[in-house]
Short mmCIF file of C-alpha atoms in Angstrom, two decimals:
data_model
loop_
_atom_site.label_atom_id
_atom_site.label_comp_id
_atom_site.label_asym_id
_atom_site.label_seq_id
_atom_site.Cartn_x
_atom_site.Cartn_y
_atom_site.Cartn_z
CA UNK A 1 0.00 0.00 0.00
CA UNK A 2 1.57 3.41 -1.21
CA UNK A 3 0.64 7.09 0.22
CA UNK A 4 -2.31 7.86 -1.46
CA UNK A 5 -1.99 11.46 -3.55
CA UNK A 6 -5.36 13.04 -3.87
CA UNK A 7 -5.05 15.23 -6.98
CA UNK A 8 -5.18 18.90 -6.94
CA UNK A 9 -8.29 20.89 -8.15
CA UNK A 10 -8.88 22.56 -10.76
CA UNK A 11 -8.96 26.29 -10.73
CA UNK A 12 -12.09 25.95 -12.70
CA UNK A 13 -13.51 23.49 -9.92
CA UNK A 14 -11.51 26.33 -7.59
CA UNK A 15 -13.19 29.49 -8.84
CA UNK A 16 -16.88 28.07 -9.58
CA UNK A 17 -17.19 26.74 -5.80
CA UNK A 18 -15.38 29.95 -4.28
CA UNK A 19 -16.77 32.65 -6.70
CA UNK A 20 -19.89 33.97 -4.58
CA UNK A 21 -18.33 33.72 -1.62
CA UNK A 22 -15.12 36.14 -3.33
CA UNK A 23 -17.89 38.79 -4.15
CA UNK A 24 -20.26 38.71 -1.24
CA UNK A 25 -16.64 39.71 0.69
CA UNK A 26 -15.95 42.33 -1.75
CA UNK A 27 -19.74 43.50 -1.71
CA UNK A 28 -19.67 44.50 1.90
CA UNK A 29 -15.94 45.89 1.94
CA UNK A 30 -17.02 47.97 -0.90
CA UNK A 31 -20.66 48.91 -0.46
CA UNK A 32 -20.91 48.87 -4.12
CA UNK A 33 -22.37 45.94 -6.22
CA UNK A 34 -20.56 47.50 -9.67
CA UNK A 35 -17.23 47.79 -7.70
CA UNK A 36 -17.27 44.19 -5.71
CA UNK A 37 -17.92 42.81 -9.86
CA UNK A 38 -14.63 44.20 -10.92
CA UNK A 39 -12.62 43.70 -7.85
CA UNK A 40 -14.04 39.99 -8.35
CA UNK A 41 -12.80 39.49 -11.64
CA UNK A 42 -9.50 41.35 -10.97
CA UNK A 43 -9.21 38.67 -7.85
CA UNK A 44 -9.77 35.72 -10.06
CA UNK A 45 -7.43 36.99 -12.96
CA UNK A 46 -4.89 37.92 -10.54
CA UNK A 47 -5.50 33.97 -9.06
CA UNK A 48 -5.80 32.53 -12.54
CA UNK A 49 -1.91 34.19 -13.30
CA UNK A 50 -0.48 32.38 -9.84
CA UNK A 51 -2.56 29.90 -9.27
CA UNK A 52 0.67 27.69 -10.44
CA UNK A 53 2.17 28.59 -7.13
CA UNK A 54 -0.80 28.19 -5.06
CA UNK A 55 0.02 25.49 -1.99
CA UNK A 56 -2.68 23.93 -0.69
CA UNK A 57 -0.47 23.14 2.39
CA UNK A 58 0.02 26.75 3.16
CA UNK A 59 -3.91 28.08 2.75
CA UNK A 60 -7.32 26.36 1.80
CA UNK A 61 -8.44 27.47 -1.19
CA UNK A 62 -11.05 30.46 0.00
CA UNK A 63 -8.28 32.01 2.59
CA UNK A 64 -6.05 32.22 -0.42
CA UNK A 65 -8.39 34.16 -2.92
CA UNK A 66 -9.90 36.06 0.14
CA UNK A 67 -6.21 37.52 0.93
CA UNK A 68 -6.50 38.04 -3.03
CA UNK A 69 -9.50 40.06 -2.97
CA UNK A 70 -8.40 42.20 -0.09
CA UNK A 71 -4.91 43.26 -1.73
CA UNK A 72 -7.47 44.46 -5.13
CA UNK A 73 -9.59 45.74 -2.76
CA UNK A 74 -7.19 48.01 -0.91
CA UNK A 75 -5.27 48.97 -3.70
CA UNK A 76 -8.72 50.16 -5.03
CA UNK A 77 -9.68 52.07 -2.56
CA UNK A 78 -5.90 53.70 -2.63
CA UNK A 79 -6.41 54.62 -5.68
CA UNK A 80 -9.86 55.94 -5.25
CA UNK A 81 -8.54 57.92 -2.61
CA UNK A 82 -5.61 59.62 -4.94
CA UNK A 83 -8.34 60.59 -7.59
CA UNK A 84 -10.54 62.14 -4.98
CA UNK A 85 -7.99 64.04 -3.56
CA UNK A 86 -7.11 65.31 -7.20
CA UNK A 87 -11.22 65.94 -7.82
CA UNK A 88 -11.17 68.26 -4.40
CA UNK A 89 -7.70 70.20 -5.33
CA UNK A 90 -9.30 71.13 -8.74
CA UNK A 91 -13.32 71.31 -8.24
CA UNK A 92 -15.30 71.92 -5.27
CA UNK A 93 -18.27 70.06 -5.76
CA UNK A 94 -20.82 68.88 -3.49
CA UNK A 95 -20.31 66.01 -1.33
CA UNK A 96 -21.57 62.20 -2.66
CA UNK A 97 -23.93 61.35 -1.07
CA UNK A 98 -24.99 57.92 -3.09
CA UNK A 99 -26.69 55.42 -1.00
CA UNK A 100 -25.54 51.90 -2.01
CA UNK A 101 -27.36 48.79 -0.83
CA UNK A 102 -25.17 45.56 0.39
CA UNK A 103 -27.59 43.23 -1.21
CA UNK A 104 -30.72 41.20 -0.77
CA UNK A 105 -31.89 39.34 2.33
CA UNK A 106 -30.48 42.42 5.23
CA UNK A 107 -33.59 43.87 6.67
CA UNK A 108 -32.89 47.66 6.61
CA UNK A 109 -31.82 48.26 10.00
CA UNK A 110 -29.08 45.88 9.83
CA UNK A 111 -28.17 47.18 6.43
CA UNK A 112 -27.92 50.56 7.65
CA UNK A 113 -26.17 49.42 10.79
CA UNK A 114 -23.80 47.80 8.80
CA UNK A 115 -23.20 51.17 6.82
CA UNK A 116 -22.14 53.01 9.95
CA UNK A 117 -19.36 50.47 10.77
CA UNK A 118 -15.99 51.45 9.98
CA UNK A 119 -14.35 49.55 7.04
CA UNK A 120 -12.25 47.04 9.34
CA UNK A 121 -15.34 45.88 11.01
CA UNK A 122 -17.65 45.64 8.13
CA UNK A 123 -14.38 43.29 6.78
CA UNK A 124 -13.99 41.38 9.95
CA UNK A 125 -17.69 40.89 10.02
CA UNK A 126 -17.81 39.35 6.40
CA UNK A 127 -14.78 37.47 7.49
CA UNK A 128 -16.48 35.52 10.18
CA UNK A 129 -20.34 35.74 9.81
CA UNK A 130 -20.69 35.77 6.03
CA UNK A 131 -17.78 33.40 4.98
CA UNK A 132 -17.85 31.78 8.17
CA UNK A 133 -13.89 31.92 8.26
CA UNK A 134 -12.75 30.59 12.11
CA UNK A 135 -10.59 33.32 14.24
CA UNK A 136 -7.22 32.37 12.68
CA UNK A 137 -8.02 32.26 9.23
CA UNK A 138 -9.60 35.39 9.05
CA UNK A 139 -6.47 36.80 11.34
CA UNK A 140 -4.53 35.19 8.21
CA UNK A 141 -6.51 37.44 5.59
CA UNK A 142 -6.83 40.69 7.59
CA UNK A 143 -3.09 39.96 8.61
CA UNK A 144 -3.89 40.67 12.25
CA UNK A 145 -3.50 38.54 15.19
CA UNK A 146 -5.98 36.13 15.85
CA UNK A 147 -6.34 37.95 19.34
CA UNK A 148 -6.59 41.57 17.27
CA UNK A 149 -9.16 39.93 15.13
CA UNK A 150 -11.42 38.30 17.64
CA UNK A 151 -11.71 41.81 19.45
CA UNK A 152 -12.61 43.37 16.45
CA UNK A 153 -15.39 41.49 15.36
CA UNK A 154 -16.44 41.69 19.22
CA UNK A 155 -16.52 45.29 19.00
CA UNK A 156 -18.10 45.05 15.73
CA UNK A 157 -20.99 43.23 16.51
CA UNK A 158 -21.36 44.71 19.64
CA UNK A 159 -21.79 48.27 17.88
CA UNK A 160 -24.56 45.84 15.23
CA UNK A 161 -26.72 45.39 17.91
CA UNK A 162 -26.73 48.55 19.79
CA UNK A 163 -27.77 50.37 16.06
CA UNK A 164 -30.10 47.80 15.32
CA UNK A 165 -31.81 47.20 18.81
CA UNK A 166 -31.74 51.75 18.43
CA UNK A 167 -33.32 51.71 15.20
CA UNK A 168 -36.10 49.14 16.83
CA UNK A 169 -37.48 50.78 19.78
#
């Protein structure tokens, strides 16, 4: 009896099982259906190009392209923070004030509870509720300690219910 190899997947097999899960991340980091579409792709191009050095033994699969989409995703909002910046210096124009919906199934409250969080919680949040990531792995994609990123979703959801329960009474 020899070791038995199970064979890598595919990243076909790869991106169709983590693809939703990639985008519902990048939905509530961004707050913005059209941007979490194109950070999605630019994740799975950007996987697709080194998936040939993707170890299994190092990350699953999901913490991998999750660590993916947060590089895109902060590099985005970098640069969307540059062009601003450039906007203000040469127009002054009234502030944007576009409402953008994190997607079907939040009841309103939590939606707009979920607005007023900061960006780290909303992340940490999708991290651990959404993807259902444990401590460590999401410490692995936020690259915090798992200590760091337990007291940040603590505070986060702490800060959920006392909007929501607010917005109830």
């Amino acid at each position: 009896m020899g070791v038995r190899v199970t064979a890598r997947p595919s990243f076909a097999e790869i991106a169709e099982e983590h693809l939703d899960a990639v985008y519902r991340y990048l939905l509530l980091m961004t707050r913005d259906r059209t941007t979490a579409e194109d950070l999605t792709s630019e994740t799975f191009e950007k996987a697709f190009r080194s998936w040939r050095r993707f170890d299994p033994r190092r990350a699953a699969p999901r913490t991998w392209l999750c660590q993916i989409a947060r590089s895109a995703a902060l590099d985005h909002f970098r640069s969307e923070e540059r062009r601003r910046r450039r906007e203000t210096r040469y127009a002054a124009g009234a502030a944007d004030t576009d409402e953008r919906s994190l997607g079907e199934g939040l009841s309103p409250p939590l939606e707009a509870a979920l607005a007023e969080l900061s960006a780290g919680e909303r992340e940490v949040v999708a991290l651990r509720v959404l993807l259902e990531f444990d401590g460590r792995t999401a410490a692995r994609v936020l690259g915090i300690s798992p200590t760091a990123c337990s007291t940040r979703l603590s505070r986060a959801l702490q800060k959920l219910e006392e909007k929501v329960r607010d917005d109830g009474s």
